[in-house]
CSV table of C-alpha atoms in Angstrom, one decimal:
chain,number,residue,atom,x,y,z
A,904,MET,CA,-5.6,-53.3,-6.0
A,905,LYS,CA,-9.0,-53.9,-4.4
A,906,LYS,CA,-11.8,-52.4,-6.4
A,907,LYS,CA,-14.3,-50.1,-4.6
A,908,ASN,CA,-17.7,-51.6,-4.4
A,909,ARG,CA,-20.8,-49.9,-3.1
A,910,LEU,CA,-22.6,-53.2,-2.6
A,911,SER,CA,-20.1,-54.4,0.0
A,912,LYS,CA,-21.6,-51.8,2.4
A,913,TRP,CA,-24.7,-54.0,2.7
A,914,LYS,CA,-22.8,-57.3,3.5
A,915,LYS,CA,-22.8,-56.3,7.1
A,916,GLN,CA,-26.3,-56.8,8.5
A,917,GLU,CA,-27.7,-54.0,10.5
A,918,LYS,CA,-30.9,-53.9,12.5
A,919,PHE,CA,-33.0,-50.8,13.0
A,920,SER,CA,-35.9,-49.9,15.3
A,921,ILE,CA,-39.3,-49.0,14.0
A,922,VAL,CA,-42.4,-47.1,15.2
A,923,PHE,CA,-45.9,-48.6,15.2
A,924,GLU,CA,-48.8,-46.5,14.0
A,925,SER,CA,-51.6,-45.8,16.5
A,926,PRO,CA,-54.1,-47.4,17.1
A,927,MET,CA,-52.3,-50.7,17.1
A,928,ASP,CA,-54.0,-53.8,15.8
A,929,SER,CA,-55.2,-55.8,18.9
A,930,ASP,CA,-53.7,-59.1,17.6
A,931,PHE,CA,-50.4,-57.5,16.9
A,932,GLU,CA,-50.4,-55.9,20.4
A,933,LYS,CA,-50.9,-59.3,22.0
A,934,PHE,CA,-48.1,-60.7,19.8
A,935,LEU,CA,-45.8,-57.8,20.8
A,936,LYS,CA,-46.5,-58.3,24.5
A,937,ILE,CA,-45.7,-62.1,24.3
A,938,TRP,CA,-42.5,-61.3,22.3
A,939,ASN,CA,-41.3,-58.7,24.9
A,940,ASP,CA,-42.1,-61.1,27.8
A,941,LYS,CA,-39.9,-63.8,26.1
A,942,ASN,CA,-37.2,-61.3,25.1
A,943,PRO,CA,-37.0,-58.6,27.9
A,944,SER,CA,-33.7,-57.3,26.6
A,945,ASN,CA,-35.5,-56.1,23.4
A,946,GLU,CA,-37.8,-53.9,25.4
A,947,LYS,CA,-36.2,-50.5,25.4
A,948,ASN,CA,-36.9,-46.9,24.9
A,949,LEU,CA,-37.1,-46.4,21.1
A,950,PHE,CA,-35.5,-42.9,21.5
A,951,GLY,CA,-32.9,-43.9,24.0
A,952,SER,CA,-30.2,-41.8,22.3
A,953,ASP,CA,-29.7,-39.5,19.3
A,954,TYR,CA,-27.8,-42.3,17.7
A,955,ASP,CA,-30.8,-44.7,18.0
A,956,LEU,CA,-33.2,-42.1,16.6
A,957,MET,CA,-30.8,-41.3,13.8
A,958,LYS,CA,-30.5,-45.0,12.9
A,959,MET,CA,-34.2,-45.3,12.2
A,960,THR,CA,-34.4,-42.0,10.3
A,961,ARG,CA,-35.0,-42.1,6.6
A,962,GLU,CA,-34.0,-38.4,6.1
A,963,LEU,CA,-33.5,-35.2,8.0
A,964,VAL,CA,-35.1,-31.9,6.8
A,965,PHE,CA,-33.2,-28.8,8.0
A,966,ASP,CA,-35.2,-25.6,8.6
A,967,ILE,CA,-35.1,-22.4,10.5
A,968,LYS,CA,-38.0,-21.4,12.7
A,969,LYS,CA,-38.1,-18.0,14.4
A,970,GLY,CA,-34.3,-17.7,13.8
A,971,VAL,CA,-33.5,-21.1,15.4
A,972,PRO,CA,-32.3,-24.2,13.4
A,973,VAL,CA,-34.7,-27.2,13.5
A,974,PHE,CA,-34.3,-30.7,12.2
A,975,HIS,CA,-37.4,-32.6,11.1
A,976,TYR,CA,-37.0,-36.4,11.4
A,977,ILE,CA,-38.7,-38.5,8.7
A,978,CYS,CA,-39.0,-42.0,10.0
A,979,PRO,CA,-40.6,-45.3,9.0
A,980,MET,CA,-43.9,-46.4,10.7
A,981,LEU,CA,-45.5,-49.8,10.6
A,982,ASP,CA,-49.3,-50.1,10.1
A,983,THR,CA,-50.0,-53.1,12.3
A,984,LYS,CA,-53.4,-53.6,10.7
A,985,LYS,CA,-52.2,-53.8,7.1
A,986,LEU,CA,-48.5,-54.6,7.8
A,987,GLU,CA,-47.4,-51.7,5.6
A,988,ILE,CA,-44.5,-49.4,6.2
A,989,SER,CA,-44.9,-45.7,5.5
A,990,TYR,CA,-42.7,-42.7,6.2
A,991,HIS,CA,-43.9,-39.9,8.5
A,992,HIS,CA,-42.7,-36.6,10.0
A,993,LEU,CA,-42.2,-38.2,13.3
A,994,ILE,CA,-40.3,-35.7,15.6
A,995,ASP,CA,-38.6,-32.4,15.6
A,996,SER,CA,-35.2,-31.5,17.1
A,997,VAL,CA,-35.3,-28.0,18.4
A,998,PHE,CA,-32.1,-26.4,19.9
A,999,GLU,CA,-31.8,-24.1,22.9
A,1000,GLY,CA,-29.1,-22.0,24.3
A,1001,ASP,CA,-26.8,-19.3,23.0
A,1002,GLU,CA,-25.5,-19.1,19.5
A,1003,THR,CA,-22.4,-21.2,20.3
A,1004,ASP,CA,-24.4,-23.9,22.0
A,1005,ILE,CA,-26.9,-24.1,19.1
A,1006,GLU,CA,-24.1,-24.3,16.5
A,1007,LYS,CA,-22.4,-27.1,18.4
A,1008,GLU,CA,-25.7,-29.1,18.6
A,1009,VAL,CA,-26.5,-28.6,14.9
A,1010,ILE,CA,-23.0,-29.7,13.8
A,1011,ASN,CA,-23.2,-32.7,16.2
A,1012,THR,CA,-26.5,-33.7,14.6
A,1013,LEU,CA,-25.1,-33.3,11.1
A,1014,GLY,CA,-22.1,-35.4,12.2
A,1015,ILE,CA,-24.2,-38.4,13.4
A,1016,ALA,CA,-26.3,-38.2,10.3
A,1017,THR,CA,-23.3,-38.1,8.0
A,1018,ALA,CA,-21.7,-41.0,9.8
A,1019,LEU,CA,-24.9,-43.1,9.3
A,1020,GLU,CA,-25.4,-41.8,5.8
A,1021,VAL,CA,-28.7,-40.3,6.6
A,1022,PRO,CA,-29.4,-37.6,3.9
A,1023,ILE,CA,-30.0,-34.1,5.0
A,1024,TYR,CA,-32.2,-31.8,2.9
A,1025,PRO,CA,-32.8,-28.0,3.2
A,1026,ASN,CA,-36.5,-27.4,3.6
A,1027,ASN,CA,-36.4,-24.6,1.1
A,1028,GLU,CA,-33.9,-22.4,-0.8
A,1029,ILE,CA,-33.9,-19.8,1.9
A,1030,VAL,CA,-32.1,-22.1,4.4
A,1031,GLU,CA,-29.6,-23.6,1.9
A,1032,LYS,CA,-26.8,-21.2,2.7
A,1033,ASP,CA,-27.2,-21.8,6.5
A,1034,LEU,CA,-27.1,-25.5,6.1
A,1035,SER,CA,-24.1,-25.3,3.8
A,1036,ASN,CA,-22.3,-23.2,6.3
A,1037,TYR,CA,-22.9,-25.6,9.2
A,1038,TYR,CA,-21.9,-28.6,7.0
A,1039,GLN,CA,-18.7,-26.8,6.0
A,1040,LYS,CA,-17.8,-26.4,9.7
A,1041,LEU,CA,-18.4,-30.1,10.2
A,1042,ILE,CA,-16.1,-31.0,7.4
A,1043,GLN,CA,-13.4,-28.6,8.6
A,1044,ASN,CA,-13.6,-29.3,12.4
A,1045,GLY,CA,-15.5,-32.5,12.9
A,1046,PHE,CA,-18.1,-32.8,15.8
A,1047,THR,CA,-18.3,-33.8,19.4
A,1048,ALA,CA,-20.0,-36.7,21.2
A,1049,PRO,CA,-19.8,-37.9,24.8
A,1050,ASP,CA,-17.7,-40.9,25.6
A,1051,GLU,CA,-18.4,-43.6,28.2
A,1052,LYS,CA,-17.5,-41.2,31.0
A,1053,GLY,CA,-19.6,-38.4,29.6
A,1054,ASN,CA,-16.7,-36.3,28.4
A,1055,ASP,CA,-16.9,-34.7,24.9
A,1056,VAL,CA,-14.6,-36.2,22.4
A,1057,LYS,CA,-13.8,-34.9,18.9
A,1058,LEU,CA,-15.1,-37.2,16.1
A,1059,VAL,CA,-14.8,-37.1,12.3
A,1060,PRO,CA,-17.1,-39.4,10.3
A,1061,VAL,CA,-14.9,-41.8,8.3
A,1062,ASN,CA,-17.1,-41.2,5.2
A,1063,SER,CA,-16.9,-37.4,5.6
A,1064,LYS,CA,-15.7,-35.4,2.7
A,1065,LYS,CA,-12.7,-33.0,2.9
A,1066,MET,CA,-12.7,-29.4,1.7
A,1067,GLU,CA,-10.4,-30.3,-1.2
A,1068,ASP,CA,-13.0,-32.8,-2.5
A,1069,PHE,CA,-15.1,-29.7,-3.4
A,1070,LYS,CA,-12.5,-28.0,-5.5
A,1071,ILE,CA,-13.4,-27.5,-9.2
A,1072,ASP,CA,-10.4,-29.4,-10.4
A,1073,LYS,CA,-11.5,-32.5,-8.4
A,1074,PHE,CA,-14.9,-32.9,-10.1
A,1075,SER,CA,-13.7,-35.4,-12.7
A,1076,LYS,CA,-12.3,-37.6,-9.9
A,1077,ILE,CA,-15.5,-37.8,-7.8
A,1078,ASP,CA,-15.8,-41.3,-6.4
A,1079,LEU,CA,-19.5,-42.3,-6.9
A,1080,THR,CA,-19.1,-45.5,-4.9
A,1081,LYS,CA,-19.0,-43.3,-1.8
A,1082,PHE,CA,-22.1,-41.7,-0.3
A,1083,TRP,CA,-22.7,-38.2,-1.6
A,1084,SER,CA,-25.4,-36.6,0.5
A,1085,PRO,CA,-27.7,-33.7,-0.4
A,1086,THR,CA,-25.4,-31.5,1.7
A,1087,ASP,CA,-22.4,-32.6,-0.3
A,1088,LEU,CA,-24.3,-31.6,-3.5
A,1089,LEU,CA,-25.2,-28.3,-1.8
A,1090,MET,CA,-21.5,-27.6,-1.3
A,1091,LEU,CA,-20.8,-28.6,-4.9
A,1092,LYS,CA,-23.6,-26.3,-6.1
A,1093,GLN,CA,-22.1,-23.4,-4.3
A,1094,VAL,CA,-18.6,-24.1,-5.8
A,1095,VAL,CA,-20.1,-24.3,-9.3
A,1096,LYS,CA,-22.1,-21.1,-8.8
A,1097,GLU,CA,-18.9,-19.3,-7.7
A,1098,GLU,CA,-16.9,-20.7,-10.6
A,1099,PHE,CA,-19.6,-19.6,-13.1
A,1100,LEU,CA,-19.6,-16.1,-11.5
A,1101,LYS,CA,-15.8,-15.9,-11.9
A,1102,LEU,CA,-16.1,-17.0,-15.5
A,1103,ASN,CA,-18.9,-14.6,-16.2
A,1104,ASN,CA,-16.9,-11.7,-14.6
A,1105,ALA,CA,-13.8,-12.7,-16.5
A,1106,HIS,CA,-15.7,-12.8,-19.8
A,1107,ARG,CA,-17.3,-9.4,-19.1
A,1108,THR,CA,-13.9,-7.9,-18.2
A,1109,LEU,CA,-12.3,-9.4,-21.3
A,1110,THR,CA,-15.1,-8.1,-23.6
A,1111,MET,CA,-14.8,-4.6,-22.1
A,1112,LEU,CA,-11.0,-4.7,-22.6
A,1113,GLU,CA,-11.2,-6.0,-26.2
A,1114,LEU,CA,-13.6,-3.1,-27.1
A,1115,ALA,CA,-11.4,-0.5,-25.3
A,1116,ILE,CA,-8.3,-1.8,-27.1
A,1117,GLN,CA,-10.0,-1.7,-30.5
A,1118,GLN,CA,-11.2,1.9,-29.8
A,1119,LEU,CA,-7.8,3.1,-28.7
A,1120,GLU,CA,-6.0,1.3,-31.6
A,1121,ASN,CA,-8.4,2.9,-34.2
A,1122,LEU,CA,-7.8,6.4,-32.7
A,1123,LEU,CA,-4.0,6.0,-32.8
A,1124,ASP,CA,-4.1,4.6,-36.3
A,1125,THR,CA,-6.1,7.6,-37.7
A,1126,SER,CA,-3.9,10.1,-39.6
A,1127,LYS,CA,-6.1,13.0,-38.4
A,1128,ARG,CA,-6.1,12.2,-34.7
A,1129,ASN,CA,-8.5,14.0,-32.4
A,1130,GLU,CA,-6.6,14.4,-29.0
A,1131,ASN,CA,-9.9,15.0,-27.2
A,1132,ASN,CA,-11.2,11.6,-28.4
A,1133,LEU,CA,-8.0,9.9,-27.3
A,1134,GLN,CA,-8.3,11.4,-23.8
A,1135,LYS,CA,-12.0,10.6,-23.7
A,1136,CYS,CA,-11.2,7.0,-24.7
A,1137,ILE,CA,-8.9,6.6,-21.7
A,1138,THR,CA,-11.3,8.4,-19.4
A,1139,GLU,CA,-14.2,6.1,-20.3
A,1140,ASN,CA,-12.1,3.0,-20.2
A,1141,PRO,CA,-10.1,2.8,-17.0
A,1142,ILE,CA,-9.5,-0.9,-17.7
A,1143,LEU,CA,-6.9,0.3,-20.3
A,1144,LEU,CA,-4.7,1.3,-17.3
A,1145,GLY,CA,-5.1,-2.1,-15.6
A,1146,LEU,CA,-7.4,-4.0,-13.3
A,1147,ASP,CA,-6.6,-1.8,-10.3
A,1148,TYR,CA,-8.7,1.2,-11.3
A,1149,ALA,CA,-12.4,1.4,-10.7
A,1150,LYS,CA,-12.9,4.8,-12.3
A,1151,ILE,CA,-11.2,7.9,-13.6
A,1152,ILE,CA,-12.1,11.3,-12.2
A,1153,PRO,CA,-11.3,14.2,-14.5
A,1154,LYS,CA,-10.4,17.7,-13.5
A,1155,HIS,CA,-10.0,17.1,-9.8
A,1156,LYS,CA,-8.9,20.2,-7.9
A,1157,LEU,CA,-6.2,20.4,-5.3
A,1158,GLY,CA,-7.3,23.4,-3.3
A,1159,SER,CA,-7.3,26.6,-5.3
A,1160,GLU,CA,-3.7,26.0,-6.6
A,1161,PHE,CA,-3.9,23.0,-8.9
A,1162,GLU,CA,-6.3,21.1,-11.1
A,1163,VAL,CA,-5.3,17.5,-11.8
A,1164,ASP,CA,-6.0,16.1,-15.3
A,1165,TYR,CA,-7.2,12.8,-13.9
A,1166,ALA,CA,-7.5,11.2,-10.4
A,1167,LEU,CA,-7.4,7.4,-10.8
A,1168,GLU,CA,-9.5,5.7,-8.1
A,1169,LYS,CA,-8.5,2.2,-7.3
A,1170,PHE,CA,-10.8,-0.6,-6.1
A,1171,ASN,CA,-9.0,-0.6,-2.7
A,1172,GLY,CA,-10.0,3.1,-2.3
A,1173,LEU,CA,-6.5,4.6,-2.9
A,1174,THR,CA,-6.0,7.1,-5.6
A,1175,ASP,CA,-3.3,7.9,-8.1
A,1176,LEU,CA,-2.9,11.0,-10.3
A,1177,MET,CA,-2.4,11.4,-14.1
A,1178,GLU,CA,-1.3,14.1,-16.5
A,1179,ILE,CA,-2.3,13.5,-20.1
A,1180,GLU,CA,-0.5,15.3,-22.9
A,1181,SER,CA,-1.0,15.2,-26.6
A,1182,SER,CA,0.1,12.1,-28.6
A,1183,ASN,CA,1.6,14.4,-31.2
A,1184,LEU,CA,4.2,15.9,-28.8
A,1185,ASN,CA,7.8,14.9,-28.9
A,1186,ILE,CA,9.2,13.4,-25.7
A,1187,PHE,CA,12.8,14.2,-26.5
A,1188,THR,CA,14.4,16.8,-28.8
A,1189,LYS,CA,16.5,15.8,-31.8
A,1190,GLN,CA,19.6,16.2,-29.6
A,1191,GLY,CA,18.2,13.6,-27.2
A,1192,ASN,CA,17.3,16.0,-24.4
A,1193,PRO,CA,13.9,15.9,-22.7
A,1194,SER,CA,11.5,18.2,-24.5
A,1195,SER,CA,9.9,21.2,-22.8
A,1196,TYR,CA,6.6,19.4,-23.0
A,1197,LEU,CA,8.0,16.4,-21.0
A,1198,VAL,CA,9.7,18.7,-18.4
A,1199,HIS,CA,6.5,20.7,-18.0
A,1200,ALA,CA,4.4,17.6,-17.5
A,1201,GLU,CA,6.9,16.2,-14.9
A,1202,GLN,CA,6.9,19.5,-13.0
A,1203,GLN,CA,3.1,19.5,-13.0
A,1204,VAL,CA,3.0,16.1,-11.3
A,1205,ILE,CA,5.9,16.9,-8.9
A,1206,ASP,CA,3.9,20.0,-7.8
A,1207,TRP,CA,0.8,17.9,-7.2
A,1208,LEU,CA,2.6,15.3,-5.2
A,1209,ASP,CA,4.4,18.0,-3.2
A,1210,TRP,CA,1.2,19.9,-2.5
A,1211,ILE,CA,-0.5,16.7,-1.3
A,1212,GLU,CA,2.4,15.8,1.0
A,1213,LYS,CA,2.2,19.3,2.6
A,1214,ASN,CA,-1.7,19.4,2.7
A,1215,ASN,CA,-2.5,15.7,3.2
A,1216,ALA,CA,-5.5,16.2,5.6
A,1217,TYR,CA,-7.0,18.9,3.4
A,1218,ALA,CA,-6.4,16.9,0.2
A,1219,ARG,CA,-8.2,13.9,1.7
A,1220,ASN,CA,-11.3,16.0,2.4
A,1221,GLY,CA,-11.8,16.3,-1.4
A,1222,LEU,CA,-10.7,12.8,-2.2
A,1223,GLU,CA,-10.3,10.4,0.7
A,1224,GLY,CA,-7.9,8.0,-1.2
A,1225,LEU,CA,-5.2,10.6,-1.7
A,1226,ILE,CA,-2.6,9.0,0.5
A,1227,SER,CA,0.9,9.1,-1.0
A,1228,PRO,CA,-0.4,8.8,-4.6
A,1229,LYS,CA,1.7,7.9,-7.6
A,1230,GLY,CA,1.9,10.1,-10.6
A,1231,PHE,CA,1.5,9.0,-14.2
A,1232,ILE,CA,2.2,10.9,-17.4
A,1233,ILE,CA,0.9,9.8,-20.8
A,1234,ILE,CA,2.6,11.7,-23.7
A,1235,GLY,CA,3.7,11.1,-27.3
A,1236,ARG,CA,4.2,8.0,-29.3
A,1237,SER,CA,6.8,5.2,-29.0
A,1238,SER,CA,7.5,5.6,-32.7
A,1239,SER,CA,9.2,9.0,-32.0
A,1240,LEU,CA,11.8,7.3,-29.8
A,1241,THR,CA,15.2,6.1,-30.9
A,1242,GLU,CA,17.1,3.4,-29.2
A,1243,LYS,CA,19.0,6.1,-27.3
A,1244,THR,CA,15.9,8.0,-26.2
A,1245,LYS,CA,14.2,4.7,-25.2
A,1246,ALA,CA,17.1,4.1,-22.8
A,1247,SER,CA,16.9,7.7,-21.6
A,1248,LEU,CA,13.2,7.3,-20.8
A,1249,ILE,CA,13.9,4.1,-18.8
A,1250,ARG,CA,16.6,5.9,-16.8
A,1251,ARG,CA,14.2,8.8,-16.3
A,1252,ASN,CA,11.5,6.6,-14.9
A,1253,LYS,CA,14.0,4.8,-12.6
A,1254,ALA,CA,15.2,8.2,-11.3
A,1255,PHE,CA,11.6,8.9,-10.1
A,1256,ASN,CA,11.8,5.7,-8.1
A,1257,GLY,CA,8.3,4.6,-8.9
A,1258,ASN,CA,6.7,7.9,-7.7
A,1259,ILE,CA,6.2,9.1,-11.3
A,1260,THR,CA,5.9,6.9,-14.4
A,1261,ILE,CA,6.1,8.2,-17.9
A,1262,LEU,CA,4.2,6.3,-20.6
A,1263,THR,CA,3.5,6.8,-24.3
A,1264,TYR,CA,0.1,6.1,-25.8
A,1265,ASP,CA,1.6,3.0,-27.3
A,1266,ASP,CA,2.7,1.8,-23.9
A,1267,VAL,CA,-0.9,2.1,-22.7
A,1268,LEU,CA,-2.1,0.1,-25.7
A,1269,ILE,CA,0.6,-2.6,-25.3
A,1270,LYS,CA,0.0,-3.0,-21.6
A,1271,ALA,CA,-3.7,-3.4,-22.3
A,1272,LYS,CA,-3.0,-6.1,-24.9
A,1273,SER,CA,-0.7,-7.8,-22.5
A,1274,LEU,CA,-3.5,-7.9,-19.9
A,1275,ARG,CA,-5.9,-9.2,-22.5
A,1276,ASP,CA,-3.6,-12.0,-23.4
A,1277,ILE,CA,-3.1,-12.9,-19.7
A,1278,LEU,CA,-6.9,-13.1,-19.3
A,1279,LYS,CA,-7.1,-15.3,-22.4
A,1280,ASN,CA,-4.2,-17.4,-21.0
A,1281,GLU,CA,-2.1,-16.9,-24.2
A,1282,LYS,CA,1.7,-17.1,-24.2
A,1283,THR,CA,3.1,-13.9,-25.5
A,1284,SER,CA,5.9,-11.3,-24.9
A,1285,TYR,CA,5.8,-7.6,-25.6
A,1286,ASN,CA,8.3,-4.8,-25.6
A,1287,ILE,CA,7.2,-1.9,-23.4
A,1288,GLY,CA,9.6,1.0,-23.8
A,1289,SER,CA,12.8,-0.9,-24.1
A,1290,SER,CA,12.1,-3.3,-21.2
A,1291,GLN,CA,10.6,-6.7,-22.1
A,1292,ILE,CA,7.6,-8.3,-20.3
A,1293,LYS,CA,7.1,-12.0,-20.8
A,1294,ARG,CA,3.9,-13.9,-20.0
A,1295,GLY,CA,3.0,-17.5,-20.2
């Protein structure tokens, strides 16, 4: 297998034009005239094409002036008196036309620069995002240039990166023998920033969830439980109910007829409803029948859902997300259930066909722990009610 070698790039000799500083040394001017007289083919317009200009460019500096993209060309100049080369801000490329025309010309300039491995720098942090957006479009779609007949043809620089090169899992495989321009690094910077933001958000979410689990666990383990504190814990920690809910709204009124214990507002704007009963209440009787507490809670939620269906427009005036909400009931402890009543609870939930879900306080805790372990990427399995959820 042939090894990649950066030095091989320079085995092919390339010649580039150069600009002379003014005023020109008189002796050098005479020499140049004699040379051009002997070699008339060498006498040409220095800026005969964008390609010629780009070949002699040391770097491009991207900026935005009065809302329009600008490229500043930094090029070498020869001091004919001292025979020294220095680099100067030689020329600006300013674009005209509508937004589509300007975008096309900017991407075409980026394409030629990328093909010739001319580095492109943002002039300041303010224009970084704009440059990154243009460069991303170049990577995704290529650029256009006129052919011999003057027709635009689609081109892709052979040394151009692909979008998958900027994925976080590709970082360890970056090929440093290839040219990585400042615009490539700008894209990498954006990817890293987004990844850190995700990690930061995940860490914050996990910390909140850990604290909420600990609080709920402590309240459930206390022999003298305070039901108000249990309900307050769930109210203040919607994350215990999953990542769907942004906040919990207590005591929401449905007209003058009903008052909902909790409206659960999702991040997508939709809203579910919840009835919270005491953790001390039995869900089933000793004979295995649903307790009066459970039946009462179910009827409450059924009445809410029925009222919303009949008064949908009016209900949405008070809370816009009340569109076919689902109902939840939290009641009792799993420890009060036998194998028979666990099966009965599963059948009861199935009978409601997802419109109403009955959970114990232990179910809430176990679901929260399951979510925590998913976020921590741990392999685990939990029993919720009598159905098993496996992760990992």
